[in-house]
Tab-separated table of C-alpha atoms (C1' of nucleotides) in Angstrom:
chain	number	residue	atom	x	y	z
R	1452	MET	CA	36.496	-22.064	-1.072
R	1453	LYS	CA	33.802	-23.841	-3.043
R	1454	ASN	CA	31.199	-23.672	-0.350
R	1455	GLU	CA	31.470	-19.942	0.012
R	1456	GLN	CA	30.840	-19.385	-3.659
R	1457	ARG	CA	27.904	-21.757	-3.634
R	1458	ARG	CA	26.500	-19.953	-0.629
R	1459	GLU	CA	26.760	-16.524	-2.238
R	1460	GLU	CA	25.191	-17.790	-5.443
R	1461	THR	CA	22.065	-19.156	-3.870
R	1462	ARG	CA	21.726	-16.224	-1.518
R	1463	GLY	CA	22.020	-13.902	-4.488
R	1464	ALA	CA	19.500	-15.880	-6.506
R	1465	ILE	CA	17.001	-15.733	-3.677
R	1466	LEU	CA	17.492	-12.001	-3.172
R	1467	ASP	CA	17.184	-11.262	-6.881
R	1468	ALA	CA	14.056	-13.348	-7.242
R	1469	ALA	CA	12.524	-11.802	-4.151
R	1470	ALA	CA	13.237	-8.309	-5.429
R	1471	LEU	CA	11.439	-9.055	-8.678
R	1472	CYS	CA	8.454	-10.623	-6.949
R	1473	PHE	CA	8.077	-7.891	-4.329
R	1474	ALA	CA	8.278	-5.204	-6.973
R	1475	GLU	CA	5.761	-6.888	-9.240
R	1476	LYS	CA	3.186	-8.114	-6.779
R	1477	GLY	CA	3.977	-6.519	-3.465
R	1478	TYR	CA	5.261	-8.011	-0.259
R	1479	ALA	CA	2.114	-9.562	1.094
R	1480	GLU	CA	0.975	-10.955	-2.229
R	1481	THR	CA	4.279	-12.675	-2.867
R	1482	GLY	CA	4.611	-16.223	-1.563
R	1483	VAL	CA	7.823	-17.796	-0.414
R	1484	ALA	CA	7.180	-20.667	-2.811
R	1485	GLU	CA	7.074	-18.226	-5.691
R	1486	ILE	CA	10.404	-16.716	-4.740
R	1487	CYS	CA	11.912	-20.166	-4.507
R	1488	ASP	CA	10.559	-21.187	-7.908
R	1489	ARG	CA	11.955	-18.084	-9.516
R	1490	ALA	CA	15.302	-18.533	-7.853
R	1491	GLY	CA	15.422	-22.175	-8.810
R	1492	VAL	CA	15.805	-23.161	-5.183
R	1493	SER	CA	13.805	-25.180	-2.724
R	1494	LYS	CA	12.101	-23.890	0.360
R	1495	GLY	CA	14.691	-25.695	2.403
R	1496	ALA	CA	17.434	-23.605	0.877
R	1497	PHE	CA	15.391	-20.452	1.453
R	1498	TYR	CA	14.987	-21.075	5.155
R	1499	TYR	CA	18.519	-22.296	5.452
R	1500	HIS	CA	19.845	-18.917	4.353
R	1501	PHE	CA	17.160	-16.581	5.702
R	1502	GLU	CA	15.223	-16.951	8.860
R	1503	SER	CA	12.018	-15.413	7.514
R	1504	LYS	CA	10.393	-13.651	4.590
R	1505	GLN	CA	10.625	-10.353	6.451
R	1506	LYS	CA	14.370	-10.688	6.842
R	1507	VAL	CA	14.743	-11.093	3.086
R	1508	PHE	CA	12.754	-7.936	2.562
R	1509	LEU	CA	14.868	-6.023	5.043
R	1510	ALA	CA	18.103	-7.236	3.483
R	1511	LEU	CA	16.856	-6.123	0.093
R	1512	LEU	CA	15.849	-2.753	1.406
R	1513	GLU	CA	19.108	-2.106	3.125
R	1514	SER	CA	21.172	-2.665	0.009
R	1515	TRP	CA	18.794	-0.570	-2.078
R	1516	LEU	CA	18.916	2.396	0.250
R	1517	ALA	CA	22.686	2.154	0.474
R	1518	ASP	CA	22.975	2.175	-3.324
R	1519	LEU	CA	20.722	5.191	-3.549
R	1520	GLN	CA	22.670	7.080	-0.955
R	1521	GLU	CA	25.928	6.328	-2.713
R	1522	MET	CA	24.491	7.620	-5.957
R	1523	LEU	CA	23.254	10.816	-4.347
R	1524	ALA	CA	26.505	11.463	-2.548
R	1525	HIS	CA	28.412	10.932	-5.772
R	1526	PHE	CA	26.484	13.542	-7.691
R	1527	ALA	CA	26.315	15.968	-4.822
R	1528	GLY	CA	30.089	15.869	-4.512
R	1529	GLY	CA	30.681	16.962	-8.111
R	1530	THR	CA	32.609	20.107	-8.786
R	1531	VAL	CA	30.352	21.803	-11.329
R	1532	ASN	CA	28.139	24.657	-10.168
R	1533	VAL	CA	25.159	23.669	-8.093
R	1534	PRO	CA	22.158	24.502	-10.306
R	1535	GLU	CA	23.602	22.499	-13.156
R	1536	SER	CA	24.476	19.718	-10.796
R	1537	LEU	CA	20.838	19.600	-9.707
R	1538	LEU	CA	19.598	19.456	-13.260
R	1539	LYS	CA	21.990	16.639	-14.046
R	1540	MET	CA	20.918	14.781	-10.954
R	1541	SER	CA	17.289	14.974	-11.918
R	1542	HIS	CA	18.104	13.494	-15.280
R	1543	LEU	CA	20.248	10.731	-13.955
R	1544	MET	CA	17.932	9.773	-11.152
R	1545	GLN	CA	15.175	9.258	-13.613
R	1546	GLY	CA	17.415	7.104	-15.755
R	1547	ALA	CA	18.495	5.023	-12.809
R	1548	PHE	CA	14.941	4.506	-11.690
R	1549	GLN	CA	13.681	3.526	-15.090
R	1550	ALA	CA	16.600	1.186	-15.641
R	1551	ASP	CA	16.046	-1.080	-12.704
R	1552	GLN	CA	12.351	-1.843	-12.493
R	1553	SER	CA	12.858	-4.445	-9.814
R	1554	LYS	CA	14.090	-1.867	-7.370
R	1555	THR	CA	11.580	0.876	-8.025
R	1556	GLY	CA	8.632	-1.231	-7.056
R	1557	LEU	CA	10.256	-1.786	-3.706
R	1558	PHE	CA	9.903	1.894	-2.970
R	1559	LEU	CA	6.202	1.595	-2.296
R	1560	GLU	CA	6.642	-1.494	-0.217
R	1561	LEU	CA	9.221	0.333	1.829
R	1562	TRP	CA	6.818	3.116	2.600
R	1563	ALA	CA	3.902	0.860	3.268
R	1564	GLN	CA	5.917	-1.136	5.773
R	1565	ALA	CA	7.631	1.929	7.201
R	1566	SER	CA	4.358	3.635	7.984
R	1567	ARG	CA	3.380	0.702	10.162
R	1568	ASP	CA	6.350	-1.324	11.306
R	1569	GLU	CA	8.395	0.357	14.010
R	1570	THR	CA	11.751	-1.092	12.968
R	1571	VAL	CA	11.363	-0.252	9.315
R	1572	ARG	CA	10.105	3.216	10.123
R	1573	LYS	CA	13.088	4.176	12.236
R	1574	ALA	CA	15.505	2.880	9.634
R	1575	SER	CA	13.658	4.774	6.926
R	1576	ILE	CA	13.643	8.035	8.828
R	1577	ALA	CA	17.362	7.733	9.472
R	1578	THR	CA	18.037	7.077	5.807
R	1579	TYR	CA	15.850	9.941	4.738
R	1580	GLN	CA	17.670	12.292	7.054
R	1581	ARG	CA	20.955	11.240	5.510
R	1582	TYR	CA	19.583	12.118	2.097
R	1583	GLN	CA	18.397	15.411	3.482
R	1584	LYS	CA	21.869	16.154	4.809
R	1585	ILE	CA	23.365	15.497	1.400
R	1586	PHE	CA	20.979	17.924	-0.250
R	1587	THR	CA	21.420	20.468	2.499
R	1588	GLY	CA	25.165	20.415	2.010
R	1589	LEU	CA	24.767	20.801	-1.721
R	1590	ILE	CA	22.551	23.824	-1.303
R	1591	LYS	CA	24.831	25.417	1.244
R	1592	ARG	CA	27.604	25.082	-1.277
R	1593	GLY	CA	25.440	26.718	-3.906
R	1594	ILE	CA	24.705	29.654	-1.630
R	1595	ARG	CA	28.336	29.970	-0.699
R	1596	GLU	CA	29.456	29.989	-4.315
R	1597	GLY	CA	26.726	32.501	-5.104
R	1598	SER	CA	24.749	30.448	-7.607
R	1599	LEU	CA	21.781	29.995	-5.287
R	1600	ALA	CA	19.678	32.560	-3.482
R	1601	PRO	CA	20.209	32.784	0.298
R	1602	VAL	CA	17.333	30.486	1.194
R	1603	ASP	CA	17.051	28.266	4.242
R	1604	PRO	CA	19.136	25.257	3.187
R	1605	VAL	CA	17.148	22.778	5.234
R	1606	SER	CA	13.815	23.824	3.789
R	1607	ALA	CA	15.214	23.888	0.289
R	1608	ALA	CA	16.596	20.391	0.705
R	1609	GLN	CA	13.190	19.373	1.939
R	1610	VAL	CA	11.621	20.682	-1.232
R	1611	LEU	CA	14.072	18.787	-3.395
R	1612	LEU	CA	13.452	15.554	-1.567
R	1613	SER	CA	9.697	15.966	-1.644
R	1614	LEU	CA	9.686	16.843	-5.298
R	1615	ALA	CA	11.799	13.822	-6.117
R	1616	SER	CA	9.605	11.542	-4.032
R	1617	GLY	CA	6.439	12.903	-5.551
R	1618	LEU	CA	7.655	12.608	-9.119
R	1619	PHE	CA	8.849	9.114	-8.467
R	1620	LEU	CA	5.550	8.180	-6.915
R	1621	GLN	CA	3.653	9.282	-9.969
R	1622	SER	CA	6.048	7.563	-12.323
R	1623	LEU	CA	5.100	4.282	-10.710
R	1624	ILE	CA	1.482	4.409	-11.734
R	1625	ASP	CA	1.907	6.206	-15.054
R	1626	PRO	CA	5.088	4.826	-16.587
R	1627	ARG	CA	4.221	5.819	-20.152
R	1628	ARG	CA	4.920	9.501	-19.656
R	1629	ASP	CA	8.347	10.925	-20.298
R	1630	TRP	CA	9.356	11.456	-16.717
R	1631	GLY	CA	12.809	12.534	-17.710
R	1632	LYS	CA	11.408	15.618	-19.361
R	1633	VAL	CA	8.861	16.202	-16.611
R	1634	THR	CA	11.581	16.008	-13.989
R	1635	ALA	CA	13.829	18.419	-15.853
R	1636	ASP	CA	10.974	20.888	-16.354
R	1637	SER	CA	10.033	20.637	-12.708
R	1638	MET	CA	13.544	21.278	-11.574
R	1639	GLN	CA	13.794	24.264	-13.875
R	1640	ILE	CA	10.636	25.766	-12.442
R	1641	LEU	CA	11.861	25.201	-8.941
R	1642	LEU	CA	15.119	26.925	-9.758
R	1643	ASP	CA	13.414	29.882	-11.386
R	1644	GLY	CA	10.548	30.312	-8.965
R	1645	LEU	CA	6.925	31.001	-9.702
R	1646	ILE	CA	6.486	34.589	-8.655
R	1647	ARG	CA	6.796	37.280	-11.269
R	1648	ARG	CA	9.365	39.933	-10.539
E	622	MET	CA	-38.325	3.741	5.375
E	623	LYS	CA	-36.811	1.775	8.240
E	624	ASN	CA	-34.953	-0.694	6.067
E	625	GLU	CA	-33.185	1.998	4.161
E	626	GLN	CA	-31.832	3.554	7.339
E	627	ARG	CA	-30.738	0.172	8.632
E	628	ARG	CA	-29.026	-0.548	5.352
E	629	GLU	CA	-27.100	2.721	5.365
E	630	GLU	CA	-26.081	2.264	8.980
E	631	THR	CA	-24.503	-1.134	8.522
E	632	ARG	CA	-22.934	-0.194	5.233
E	633	GLY	CA	-21.466	2.859	6.910
E	634	ALA	CA	-20.221	0.867	9.878
E	635	ILE	CA	-18.480	-1.588	7.567
E	636	LEU	CA	-16.893	1.164	5.504
E	637	ASP	CA	-15.701	3.040	8.581
E	638	ALA	CA	-14.237	-0.060	10.158
E	639	ALA	CA	-12.589	-1.074	6.903
E	640	ALA	CA	-11.044	2.381	6.515
E	641	LEU	CA	-9.528	2.159	9.973
E	642	CYS	CA	-8.202	-1.343	9.431
E	643	PHE	CA	-6.748	-0.659	5.985
E	644	ALA	CA	-5.048	2.481	7.230
E	645	GLU	CA	-3.600	0.775	10.279
E	646	LYS	CA	-2.524	-2.571	8.891
E	647	GLY	CA	-2.753	-2.348	5.144
E	648	TYR	CA	-5.121	-3.993	2.727
E	649	ALA	CA	-3.569	-7.440	2.515
E	650	GLU	CA	-2.957	-7.733	6.234
E	651	THR	CA	-6.534	-6.867	7.131
E	652	GLY	CA	-8.948	-9.772	7.366
E	653	VAL	CA	-12.620	-9.552	6.582
E	654	ALA	CA	-13.340	-11.032	9.986
E	655	GLU	CA	-11.477	-8.170	11.587
E	656	ILE	CA	-13.488	-5.575	9.733
E	657	CYS	CA	-16.672	-7.316	10.770
E	658	ASP	CA	-15.646	-7.438	14.412
E	659	ARG	CA	-14.818	-3.762	14.415
E	660	ALA	CA	-18.055	-2.866	12.705
E	661	GLY	CA	-20.086	-5.051	15.053
E	662	VAL	CA	-21.446	-7.015	12.142
E	663	SER	CA	-21.267	-10.606	11.001
E	664	LYS	CA	-19.613	-11.913	7.882
E	665	GLY	CA	-23.029	-12.581	6.488
E	666	ALA	CA	-23.870	-8.927	6.678
E	667	PHE	CA	-20.555	-8.009	5.120
E	668	TYR	CA	-21.071	-10.175	2.076
E	669	TYR	CA	-24.683	-9.211	1.873
E	670	HIS	CA	-23.745	-5.573	1.299
E	671	PHE	CA	-20.438	-5.949	-0.548
E	672	GLU	CA	-19.507	-8.602	-3.005
E	673	SER	CA	-15.849	-8.712	-2.021
E	674	LYS	CA	-13.123	-7.157	0.076
E	675	GLN	CA	-11.755	-5.419	-2.983
E	676	LYS	CA	-15.076	-3.733	-3.655
E	677	VAL	CA	-15.063	-2.274	-0.159
E	678	PHE	CA	-11.620	-0.887	-0.769
E	679	LEU	CA	-12.662	0.635	-4.067
E	680	ALA	CA	-15.767	2.194	-2.552
E	681	LEU	CA	-13.635	3.724	0.167
E	682	LEU	CA	-11.139	5.049	-2.307
E	683	GLU	CA	-13.740	6.582	-4.534
E	684	SER	CA	-15.288	8.625	-1.778
E	685	TRP	CA	-11.899	9.719	-0.499
E	686	LEU	CA	-10.680	10.904	-3.874
E	687	ALA	CA	-13.958	12.693	-4.467
E	688	ASP	CA	-13.629	14.523	-1.146
E	689	LEU	CA	-10.100	15.543	-1.960
E	690	GLN	CA	-11.068	16.828	-5.361
E	691	GLU	CA	-13.903	18.839	-3.909
E	692	MET	CA	-11.539	20.382	-1.400
E	693	LEU	CA	-9.016	21.275	-4.049
E	694	ALA	CA	-11.572	22.734	-6.380
E	695	HIS	CA	-12.992	24.813	-3.565
E	696	PHE	CA	-9.704	26.462	-2.722
E	697	ALA	CA	-8.643	26.817	-6.327
E	698	GLY	CA	-11.851	28.687	-7.072
E	699	GLY	CA	-11.215	31.356	-4.460
E	700	THR	CA	-10.974	34.959	-5.491
E	701	VAL	CA	-7.821	36.046	-3.690
E	702	ASN	CA	-4.605	36.344	-5.649
E	703	VAL	CA	-3.013	33.098	-6.655
E	704	PRO	CA	0.235	33.001	-4.636
E	705	GLU	CA	-1.644	33.621	-1.426
E	706	SER	CA	-4.232	31.085	-2.437
E	707	LEU	CA	-1.463	28.522	-2.842
E	708	LEU	CA	-0.016	29.292	0.565
E	709	LYS	CA	-3.430	28.942	2.153
E	710	MET	CA	-4.013	25.671	0.360
E	711	SER	CA	-0.777	24.240	1.654
E	712	HIS	CA	-1.774	25.110	5.180
E	713	LEU	CA	-5.247	23.740	4.914
E	714	MET	CA	-4.273	20.545	3.167
E	715	GLN	CA	-1.952	19.713	5.968
E	716	GLY	CA	-4.682	20.347	8.508
E	717	ALA	CA	-7.126	18.186	6.648
E	718	PHE	CA	-4.650	15.352	6.383
E	719	GLN	CA	-3.666	15.427	9.997
E	720	ALA	CA	-7.267	15.545	11.102
E	721	ASP	CA	-8.426	12.304	9.580
E	722	GLN	CA	-5.800	9.673	10.239
E	723	SER	CA	-7.967	6.885	8.892
E	724	LYS	CA	-7.950	8.388	5.430
E	725	THR	CA	-4.293	9.259	5.186
E	726	GLY	CA	-3.196	5.685	5.634
E	727	LEU	CA	-5.307	4.782	2.644
E	728	PHE	CA	-3.106	6.931	0.481
E	729	LEU	CA	-0.311	4.383	0.499
E	730	GLU	CA	-2.662	1.519	-0.112
E	731	LEU	CA	-4.053	3.371	-3.062
E	732	TRP	CA	-0.646	3.708	-4.613
E	733	ALA	CA	0.418	0.198	-3.827
E	734	GLN	CA	-2.699	-1.206	-5.477
E	735	ALA	CA	-2.625	1.315	-8.311
E	736	SER	CA	0.902	0.409	-9.297
E	737	ARG	CA	-0.212	-3.158	-9.876
E	738	ASP	CA	-3.948	-3.487	-10.363
E	739	GLU	CA	-5.105	-2.348	-13.769
E	740	THR	CA	-8.516	-1.093	-12.647
E	741	VAL	CA	-7.211	0.870	-9.715
E	742	ARG	CA	-4.397	2.312	-11.779
E	743	LYS	CA	-6.644	3.693	-14.482
E	744	ALA	CA	-8.962	5.237	-11.933
E	745	SER	CA	-6.019	6.769	-10.112
E	746	ILE	CA	-4.497	8.244	-13.231
E	747	ALA	CA	-7.803	9.778	-14.184
E	748	THR	CA	-8.212	11.303	-10.747
E	749	TYR	CA	-4.677	12.600	-10.747
E	750	GLN	CA	-5.229	14.269	-14.093
E	751	ARG	CA	-8.283	16.001	-12.715
E	752	TYR	CA	-6.184	17.360	-9.869
E	753	GLN	CA	-3.605	18.450	-12.382
E	754	LYS	CA	-6.273	20.304	-14.369
E	755	ILE	CA	-7.361	22.147	-11.261
E	756	PHE	CA	-3.843	23.282	-10.519
E	757	THR	CA	-3.195	24.126	-14.146
E	758	GLY	CA	-6.234	26.363	-14.221
E	759	LEU	CA	-5.170	28.049	-11.017
E	760	ILE	CA	-1.727	28.803	-12.405
E	761	LYS	CA	-3.100	30.070	-15.682
E	762	ARG	CA	-5.213	32.479	-13.678
E	763	GLY	CA	-2.134	33.587	-11.768
E	764	ILE	CA	-0.258	34.270	-14.959
E	765	ARG	CA	-3.219	36.113	-16.422
E	766	GLU	CA	-3.602	38.301	-13.375
E	767	GLY	CA	0.138	38.949	-13.386
E	768	SER	CA	1.000	37.503	-9.999
E	769	LEU	CA	2.850	34.523	-11.442
E	770	ALA	CA	5.738	34.407	-13.881
E	771	PRO	CA	4.882	33.176	-17.405
E	772	VAL	CA	5.866	29.569	-16.788
E	773	ASP	CA	4.451	26.513	-18.489
E	774	PRO	CA	1.228	25.973	-16.526
E	775	VAL	CA	1.212	22.211	-16.990
E	776	SER	CA	4.734	21.767	-15.689
E	777	ALA	CA	4.103	24.109	-12.812
E	778	ALA	CA	0.985	22.189	-11.853
E	779	GLN	CA	3.065	19.046	-12.021
E	780	VAL	CA	5.519	20.513	-9.557
E	781	LEU	CA	2.774	21.460	-7.146
E	782	LEU	CA	1.244	18.012	-7.269
E	783	SER	CA	4.578	16.281	-6.850
E	784	LEU	CA	5.580	18.495	-3.997
E	785	ALA	CA	2.290	17.864	-2.238
E	786	SER	CA	2.544	14.123	-2.780
E	787	GLY	CA	6.115	14.014	-1.595
E	788	LEU	CA	5.444	16.022	1.532
E	789	PHE	CA	2.464	13.897	2.320
E	790	LEU	CA	4.451	10.737	1.816
E	791	GLN	CA	7.038	11.817	4.314
E	792	SER	CA	4.464	12.935	6.823
E	793	LEU	CA	3.218	9.361	6.951
E	794	ILE	CA	6.418	7.919	8.328
E	795	ASP	CA	7.526	10.890	10.404
E	796	PRO	CA	4.356	12.332	11.933
E	797	ARG	CA	6.095	14.125	14.767
E	798	ARG	CA	7.482	16.902	12.633
E	799	ASP	CA	5.552	20.115	12.114
E	800	TRP	CA	4.476	19.463	8.562
E	801	GLY	CA	2.381	22.588	8.485
E	802	LYS	CA	5.473	24.719	8.802
E	803	VAL	CA	7.480	22.521	6.455
E	804	THR	CA	4.776	22.739	3.833
E	805	ALA	CA	4.521	26.495	4.119
E	806	ASP	CA	8.298	26.924	3.875
E	807	SER	CA	8.432	24.631	0.873
E	808	MET	CA	5.716	26.537	-0.897
E	809	GLN	CA	7.484	29.789	-0.198
E	810	ILE	CA	10.715	28.499	-1.698
E	811	LEU	CA	8.888	27.228	-4.727
E	812	LEU	CA	7.275	30.612	-5.203
E	813	ASP	CA	10.533	32.494	-4.813
E	814	GLY	CA	12.781	30.170	-6.751
E	815	LEU	CA	16.235	28.983	-5.881
E	816	ILE	CA	18.438	30.849	-8.310
E	817	ARG	CA	20.026	34.061	-7.187
E	818	ARG	CA	19.295	37.057	-9.351
W	544	DC	C1'	-55.484	-2.386	13.703
W	545	DT	C1'	-54.289	-7.460	13.088
W	546	DC	C1'	-52.660	-11.289	10.772
W	547	DT	C1'	-49.642	-13.198	7.315
W	548	DA	C1'	-46.482	-14.174	3.831
W	549	DA	C1'	-42.794	-12.537	1.202
W	550	DA	C1'	-38.678	-9.878	1.063
W	551	DA	C1'	-34.726	-7.845	3.139
W	552	DA	C1'	-31.133	-8.019	6.513
W	553	DC	C1'	-28.329	-10.678	9.196
W	554	DC	C1'	-25.929	-14.632	11.581
W	555	DG	C1'	-22.148	-17.926	12.176
W	556	DA	C1'	-20.489	-22.430	11.150
W	557	DC	C1'	-17.927	-24.229	7.497
W	558	DC	C1'	-15.079	-25.132	3.094
W	559	DG	C1'	-11.336	-25.196	-0.032
W	560	DG	C1'	-7.176	-23.470	-0.530
W	561	DT	C1'	-2.963	-20.828	0.534
W	562	DC	C1'	0.789	-19.482	3.240
W	563	DG	C1'	4.880	-19.214	6.247
W	564	DT	C1'	7.414	-22.255	8.645
W	565	DT	C1'	9.476	-26.654	10.255
W	566	DA	C1'	11.072	-31.485	10.589
W	567	DT	C1'	13.431	-34.948	8.446
W	568	DG	C1'	16.225	-36.928	5.179
W	569	DT	C1'	19.914	-36.592	1.427
W	570	DA	C1'	23.806	-34.912	-1.265
W	571	DT	C1'	27.981	-32.265	-1.383
W	572	DT	C1'	31.989	-30.199	0.549
W	573	DT	C1'	35.656	-30.063	4.158
X	744	DA	C1'	32.986	-38.350	9.893
X	745	DA	C1'	31.650	-33.761	10.575
X	746	DA	C1'	29.726	-29.818	8.711
X	747	DT	C1'	27.548	-27.412	5.247
X	748	DA	C1'	24.027	-26.942	1.722
X	749	DC	C1'	19.977	-28.272	-0.089
X	750	DA	C1'	15.420	-31.048	-1.154
X	751	DT	C1'	10.800	-32.792	0.071
X	752	DA	C1'	6.833	-33.298	2.413
X	753	DA	C1'	3.903	-32.049	5.740
X	754	DC	C1'	1.856	-29.071	9.508
X	755	DG	C1'	-1.097	-25.848	11.451
X	756	DA	C1'	-2.919	-21.437	11.264
X	757	DC	C1'	-5.536	-18.461	8.668
X	758	DC	C1'	-8.427	-16.263	5.226
X	759	DG	C1'	-11.773	-14.972	1.686
X	760	DG	C1'	-15.921	-16.433	0.492
X	761	DT	C1'	-20.321	-19.516	0.789
X	762	DC	C1'	-24.506	-21.412	2.527
X	763	DG	C1'	-28.443	-22.848	5.161
X	764	DG	C1'	-30.997	-21.048	8.515
X	765	DT	C1'	-32.965	-17.107	11.591
X	766	DT	C1'	-34.694	-12.583	12.695
X	767	DT	C1'	-36.578	-8.210	11.298
X	768	DT	C1'	-39.086	-5.287	8.210
X	769	DT	C1'	-42.505	-4.411	4.656
X	770	DA	C1'	-46.730	-4.759	2.239
X	771	DG	C1'	-51.152	-6.267	1.418
X	772	DA	C1'	-55.602	-8.370	2.811
X	773	DG	C1'	-59.209	-8.780	5.937
DNA sequence: CTCTAAAAACCGACCGGTCGTTATGTATTT
DNA sequence: AAATACATAACGACCGGTCGGTTTTTAGAG
């Protein structure tokens, strides 16, 4: 049982180091040697555990998307009323993003690769649709319980996802702003609507 | 006057080819040789007109952002009432994006570079703030003319920008969907608000 | 208009270096 | 001793950028 532990340790070190590098410098600009240095491992170990640089990226991505989905599902399943649940989610998402810098930078790399690579794209679309389903369910619940207006749940979920993506995108290039507040304000405006009545 | 025309032609050919390559394969994955091939020019010509690959990218970006700003300002300056103006803008933006595939792919590259490169980031933030000002002004007008609720104009502009960015982001990896309709629906929901009253 | 010399535009072979990957050997665990 | 885990060095492809030389254009003089 000593080998298994050793194996997991080095694999973990490589994945962690790769996540940091990819987030900081991007996929293409990150060399395998750099990852190995950071992980305190040799290239031999790297290619013993992973068959290519791409595979490391994909492994990283998979776990990240799974984490995100779990987080979303957790908050969407809460029992408080839906508008408040949405406001809470916006707060907590921001916190989660800001907390783990190494993961956020991967977001861009995901999109860049997804928009070109067929495999990555299909996986990304599938994941995105799962997120959309989660939001759609949440909104349906809100309509059912009467806290939300009878909008089209799919479109509304689309808006939520887009808003989140857009805010997140901007937070990447302008980290100094208080995105927690911006996100909360945005969500409030979305809930209230723009048109005067 | 013959040299000047020649100069502009080759410069244009290089820029066009570079735009296509960057959009298709990404900045890092595109070689200078490839750009030259596509432009029907030699490397000598390339480095005669541009001092580096980066400079070509920046030149491309600058013109693209300028075009976008001009488009935004044009529609924001219209005289129709603001909610309708917003709906029209959402339609037309989608059309413009879908029309010129070579430019849309640059969007991701812009962000990827902006999130890391200091120069690109500062330029991007500045541009984004100009967009934000345009939207802010538009919303202020809407509030003044009574068609919009008295929201915080800055936050509202933020929502519009984020929504647009998010929608655009998704359209890159899932081009088959009818993003014109999605955008219009999203805008409608944003205008109406989610909360039941 | 012609000739000419400089300037501008362009070509393509080449360089130094980097990168992902592999082949081979060694230590550790089973 | 067999298998697993890792280290080291080297390979070969590639890439951004350079450089010496060639063609085309421009400008001025005759």
